CSV table of C-alpha atoms in Angstrom, one decimal:
chain,number,residue,atom,x,y,z
D,135,GLU,CA,24.5,-39.3,72.0
D,136,SER,CA,24.9,-38.8,75.7
D,137,SER,CA,28.0,-37.6,77.3
D,138,ARG,CA,27.1,-38.3,81.0
D,139,SER,CA,29.6,-40.4,82.4
D,140,HIS,CA,32.4,-40.9,84.9
D,141,ALA,CA,35.8,-40.3,83.8
D,142,ILE,CA,39.0,-41.9,86.0
D,143,CYS,CA,42.7,-40.6,85.3
D,144,SER,CA,45.6,-42.1,87.0
D,145,ILE,CA,49.1,-40.6,87.8
D,146,ARG,CA,51.6,-43.2,89.2
D,147,LEU,CA,55.0,-41.6,90.2
D,148,PHE,CA,57.9,-44.0,90.5
D,149,GLU,CA,61.6,-43.5,92.1
D,150,GLY,CA,64.8,-43.6,90.2
D,151,SER,CA,65.4,-46.2,87.5
D,152,GLY,CA,64.7,-48.8,89.8
D,153,GLY,CA,60.6,-48.1,89.3
D,154,ARG,CA,59.6,-48.0,92.9
D,155,PRO,CA,56.4,-46.5,93.2
D,156,ALA,CA,56.3,-43.3,95.0
D,157,GLY,CA,52.7,-42.4,94.5
D,158,SER,CA,49.9,-42.0,93.2
D,159,LEU,CA,47.0,-39.5,91.8
D,160,THR,CA,43.6,-40.4,90.5
D,161,LEU,CA,41.7,-37.6,89.4
D,162,VAL,CA,37.5,-38.4,89.2
D,163,ASP,CA,35.6,-36.4,87.5
D,164,CYS,CA,31.5,-38.3,88.4
D,165,ALA,CA,28.9,-37.5,86.5
D,166,GLY,CA,26.0,-35.5,88.7
D,167,THR,CA,22.7,-38.0,90.0
D,168,GLU,CA,19.9,-38.0,87.7
D,169,ARG,CA,16.4,-37.5,89.5
D,170,ARG,CA,13.8,-39.3,88.1
D,171,LYS,CA,11.4,-36.5,87.7
D,172,ASP,CA,14.1,-34.7,85.9
D,173,SER,CA,14.3,-37.9,83.3
D,174,ALA,CA,10.7,-38.8,82.7
D,175,ASN,CA,10.5,-37.4,79.1
D,176,HIS,CA,13.8,-39.4,78.4
D,177,SER,CA,14.6,-42.0,76.2
D,178,LYS,CA,14.5,-45.8,78.1
D,179,GLU,CA,18.0,-45.7,77.3
D,180,ARG,CA,19.0,-42.6,78.7
D,181,GLN,CA,16.7,-43.2,81.7
D,182,GLN,CA,18.8,-46.6,82.0
D,183,GLU,CA,22.4,-44.6,82.0
D,184,GLY,CA,20.6,-42.5,84.6
D,185,ALA,CA,20.1,-45.3,87.1
D,186,GLU,CA,23.5,-47.1,86.2
D,187,ILE,CA,25.1,-43.5,87.0
D,188,ASN,CA,23.3,-43.4,90.5
D,189,ALA,CA,24.0,-46.8,91.2
D,190,SER,CA,27.7,-46.3,90.9
D,191,LEU,CA,27.4,-43.0,92.8
D,192,HIS,CA,25.9,-44.7,95.4
D,193,ALA,CA,28.3,-47.6,96.0
D,194,LEU,CA,31.2,-44.9,95.6
D,195,LYS,CA,29.4,-43.2,98.5
D,196,GLU,CA,29.2,-46.8,100.4
D,197,CYS,CA,33.1,-47.4,100.2
D,198,ILE,CA,33.8,-43.8,101.5
D,199,ARG,CA,31.0,-44.4,104.5
D,200,PHE,CA,33.2,-47.1,105.8
D,201,MET,CA,36.6,-45.3,105.3
D,202,SER,CA,34.9,-42.2,107.1
D,203,LYS,CA,34.1,-44.7,109.9
D,204,ARG,CA,37.7,-45.9,109.6
D,205,GLN,CA,37.0,-49.5,108.9
D,206,ARG,CA,38.0,-52.1,106.3
D,207,ILE,CA,35.8,-51.8,103.2
D,208,PRO,CA,34.1,-55.1,102.3
D,209,PRO,CA,35.0,-56.7,98.9
D,210,HIS,CA,31.3,-56.6,97.9
D,211,ALA,CA,31.3,-52.8,98.1
D,212,PHE,CA,33.9,-52.4,95.2
D,213,ARG,CA,31.8,-55.0,93.5
D,214,ALA,CA,28.9,-52.8,93.6
D,215,SER,CA,30.1,-50.7,90.4
D,216,ALA,CA,32.4,-50.7,87.9
D,217,LEU,CA,33.6,-47.1,89.2
D,218,THR,CA,34.5,-48.9,92.4
D,219,LYS,CA,36.3,-51.7,91.0
D,220,LEU,CA,38.5,-49.3,89.3
D,221,LEU,CA,38.6,-47.0,92.2
D,222,ALA,CA,39.6,-50.4,94.9
D,223,THR,CA,43.6,-49.4,94.7
D,224,SER,CA,43.3,-45.8,95.5
D,225,LEU,CA,40.4,-46.5,98.2
D,226,CYS,CA,42.1,-49.1,100.2
D,227,SER,CA,45.8,-47.2,100.3
D,228,GLU,CA,46.5,-44.6,102.5
D,229,THR,CA,44.2,-42.0,100.8
D,230,ARG,CA,43.6,-38.2,100.8
D,231,LEU,CA,40.1,-36.9,99.2
D,232,SER,CA,39.2,-33.7,98.0
D,233,VAL,CA,35.6,-33.3,96.5
D,234,ILE,CA,35.2,-30.1,94.0
D,235,CYS,CA,31.6,-29.7,93.3
D,236,THR,CA,30.6,-27.7,90.5
D,237,ILE,CA,27.2,-25.9,90.7
D,238,ALA,CA,25.1,-23.6,88.8
D,239,PRO,CA,24.3,-20.1,89.7
D,240,ALA,CA,20.7,-19.7,88.2
D,241,ALA,CA,17.8,-19.9,90.3
D,242,SER,CA,16.5,-22.7,88.3
D,243,ASP,CA,19.2,-24.6,88.8
D,244,THR,CA,18.8,-24.3,92.7
D,245,GLU,CA,17.4,-28.3,93.5
D,246,HIS,CA,20.1,-29.7,91.4
D,247,THR,CA,23.0,-27.4,93.4
D,248,LEU,CA,21.6,-28.6,96.9
D,249,SER,CA,21.7,-32.0,95.8
D,250,THR,CA,25.3,-31.7,94.5
D,251,LEU,CA,26.5,-30.0,97.9
D,252,ARG,CA,24.7,-32.3,99.9
D,253,THR,CA,26.4,-35.4,98.2
D,254,GLY,CA,29.7,-33.4,98.4
D,255,VAL,CA,29.2,-33.4,102.0
D,256,THR,CA,28.5,-36.6,102.1
D,257,LEU,CA,31.7,-38.1,100.8
D,258,ARG,CA,33.9,-35.5,103.5
D,259,ILE,CA,35.8,-37.9,105.5
D,260,LYS,CA,36.3,-36.4,108.9
D,261,GLY,CA,39.6,-36.4,110.1
D,262,SER,CA,41.3,-37.3,106.8
D,263,ASP,CA,44.0,-34.2,107.0
D,264,GLN,CA,45.9,-34.7,110.3
D,265,ARG,CA,47.1,-30.9,109.8
D,266,GLY,CA,43.3,-30.1,110.7
D,267,GLU,CA,43.1,-28.9,107.1
D,268,SER,CA,39.5,-29.7,105.7
D,269,ASP,CA,39.8,-30.7,101.8
């Protein structure tokens, strides 16, 4: 069985006994992109899984592109994948985004590492932090 999937953990904070929302933290662990040439020898099921992962990452990137341009994210962008459907509330509210890329130090993983870093840079929202700090 494959363990390739996205994971989402949402923590919601409430004030006092009245239960007024005070904030939330959403942690998302995205599966890495699956390159076609790397999956050529995989089963059809595993190739389909890789294609679905890539599609959901693309949908997330599209939503973040709208955010980076300070534009309203259109509803069809959220419907593009289950990942963006689940993150719609987080992406529509006042949001701060931090991206942590996990990379491999081995020379044999250079292409994967560069791809991961390119994706991380793509997800940066310019001006998302008013203090001038980069996330």
